[in-house]
C-alpha positions as MATLAB code, in Angstrom:
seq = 'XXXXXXXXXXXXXXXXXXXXXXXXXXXXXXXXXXXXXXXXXXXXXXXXXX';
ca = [
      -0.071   -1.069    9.463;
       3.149    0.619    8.614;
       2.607    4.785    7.519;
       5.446    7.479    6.816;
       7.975    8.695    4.329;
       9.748    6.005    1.891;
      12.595    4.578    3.473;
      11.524    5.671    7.138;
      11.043    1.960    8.539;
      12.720   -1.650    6.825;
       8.770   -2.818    5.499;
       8.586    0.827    3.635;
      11.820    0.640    1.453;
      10.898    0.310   -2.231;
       7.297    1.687   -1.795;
       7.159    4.668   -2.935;
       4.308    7.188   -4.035;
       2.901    6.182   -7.665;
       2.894    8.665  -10.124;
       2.801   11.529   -7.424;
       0.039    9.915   -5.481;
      -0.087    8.208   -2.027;
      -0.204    4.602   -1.978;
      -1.123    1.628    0.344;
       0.759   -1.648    0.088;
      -1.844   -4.954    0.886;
       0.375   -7.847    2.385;
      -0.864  -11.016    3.131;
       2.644  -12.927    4.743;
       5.068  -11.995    3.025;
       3.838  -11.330   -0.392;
       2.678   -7.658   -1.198;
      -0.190   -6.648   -3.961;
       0.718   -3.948   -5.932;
       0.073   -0.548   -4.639;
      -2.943    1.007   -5.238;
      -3.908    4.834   -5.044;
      -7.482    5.240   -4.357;
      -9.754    4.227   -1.259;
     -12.170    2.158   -3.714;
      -9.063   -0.316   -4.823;
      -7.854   -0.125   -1.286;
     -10.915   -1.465   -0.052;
     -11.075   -4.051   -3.013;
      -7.608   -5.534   -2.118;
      -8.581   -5.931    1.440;
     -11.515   -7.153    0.614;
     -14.383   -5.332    1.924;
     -17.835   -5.668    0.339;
     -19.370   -2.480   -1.143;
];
């Protein structure tokens, strides 16, 4: 788990906010989902049943 502004560490450069909002950034390896913006798709792309 990696949190701050854009550019602050090497794994956050090129992830920024989407359309104003905060975003998280699922990685499985080294291959990254794209971002998602709400704690319902969050826990979707990391898989946890609800």
């Amino acid at each position: 788990v990696v949190g701050g502004a854009a550019g602050s560490s090497a794994l956050l450069v090129g992830r920024d906010r989407v359309a104003g909002a905060d975003a998280a950034y699922v990685c499985r390896g080294r291959v990254c989902d794209l971002p998602v913006t709400s704690a319902a798709e969050l826990a979707t792309a990391l898989g946890v049943p609800g």
